[in-house]
Tab-separated table of C-alpha atoms in Angstrom:
chain	number	residue	atom	x	y	z
A	1	UNK	CA	-6.353	5.856	7.312
A	2	UNK	CA	-7.676	5.273	4.072
A	3	UNK	CA	-10.409	3.049	4.465
A	4	UNK	CA	-11.557	-0.020	6.465
A	5	UNK	CA	-8.780	0.213	9.514
A	6	UNK	CA	-6.417	0.010	6.500
A	7	UNK	CA	-3.668	2.457	7.454
A	8	UNK	CA	-0.460	3.618	5.577
A	9	UNK	CA	2.411	2.891	7.653
A	10	UNK	CA	5.808	4.756	7.420
A	11	UNK	CA	9.153	3.469	9.213
A	12	UNK	CA	13.173	4.225	8.049
A	13	UNK	CA	11.608	6.079	5.427
A	14	UNK	CA	9.624	3.064	3.873
A	15	UNK	CA	6.142	2.980	4.129
A	16	UNK	CA	3.813	-0.236	3.642
A	17	UNK	CA	-0.517	-0.754	4.772
A	18	UNK	CA	-1.383	-1.976	7.822
A	19	UNK	CA	-4.734	-3.183	8.833
A	20	UNK	CA	-5.330	-2.504	12.725
A	21	UNK	CA	-8.971	-4.674	13.215
A	22	UNK	CA	-6.733	-7.758	11.922
A	23	UNK	CA	-3.286	-5.899	13.034
A	24	UNK	CA	-1.697	-7.383	9.874
A	25	UNK	CA	0.544	-5.817	7.212
A	26	UNK	CA	-1.474	-6.020	3.822
A	27	UNK	CA	1.474	-4.283	1.947
A	28	UNK	CA	5.198	-5.277	3.801
A	29	UNK	CA	6.896	-1.821	4.809
A	30	UNK	CA	9.876	-1.834	1.246
A	31	UNK	CA	8.058	0.582	-0.526
A	32	UNK	CA	10.283	4.102	-0.905
A	33	UNK	CA	7.276	6.232	-1.256
A	34	UNK	CA	3.334	6.812	-2.154
A	35	UNK	CA	3.000	7.939	-5.395
A	36	UNK	CA	-1.105	8.770	-5.283
A	37	UNK	CA	-3.725	7.328	-3.221
A	38	UNK	CA	-7.386	7.559	-5.413
A	39	UNK	CA	-10.896	5.920	-4.090
A	40	UNK	CA	-10.155	2.193	-5.704
A	41	UNK	CA	-6.407	1.679	-5.544
A	42	UNK	CA	-3.113	3.563	-3.722
A	43	UNK	CA	0.492	3.372	-5.953
A	44	UNK	CA	3.473	2.633	-4.261
A	45	UNK	CA	6.634	3.220	-5.155
A	46	UNK	CA	9.707	0.406	-4.745
A	47	UNK	CA	13.320	0.801	-7.198
A	48	UNK	CA	12.173	3.470	-9.141
A	49	UNK	CA	8.778	1.610	-10.428
A	50	UNK	CA	4.915	2.261	-10.099
A	51	UNK	CA	3.189	-0.790	-8.010
A	52	UNK	CA	-0.737	-0.847	-7.551
A	53	UNK	CA	-2.476	-2.590	-5.146
A	54	UNK	CA	-6.564	-2.125	-3.857
A	55	UNK	CA	-7.585	-0.320	-0.360
A	56	UNK	CA	-7.738	-4.491	0.433
A	57	UNK	CA	-4.028	-5.022	-0.347
A	58	UNK	CA	-4.328	-6.949	-3.082
A	59	UNK	CA	-1.684	-6.073	-5.841
A	60	UNK	CA	-3.073	-4.727	-9.223
A	61	UNK	CA	-1.180	-6.218	-12.517
A	62	UNK	CA	-1.797	-4.784	-15.868
A	63	UNK	CA	-1.997	-7.417	-18.380
């Protein structure tokens, strides 16, 4: 559990984030690895690129 009924899921070696309260995938199961989990974000890796998401599944884009 990472927060508010959201869990990291793993299927066939890939990762994503699911919310059990809404029964919806917040982040699809397509990421190769979990890089870091902090108080305000989760970093997942796909094709050697790190993608940051909030705990509610919103993608964080750096400008």
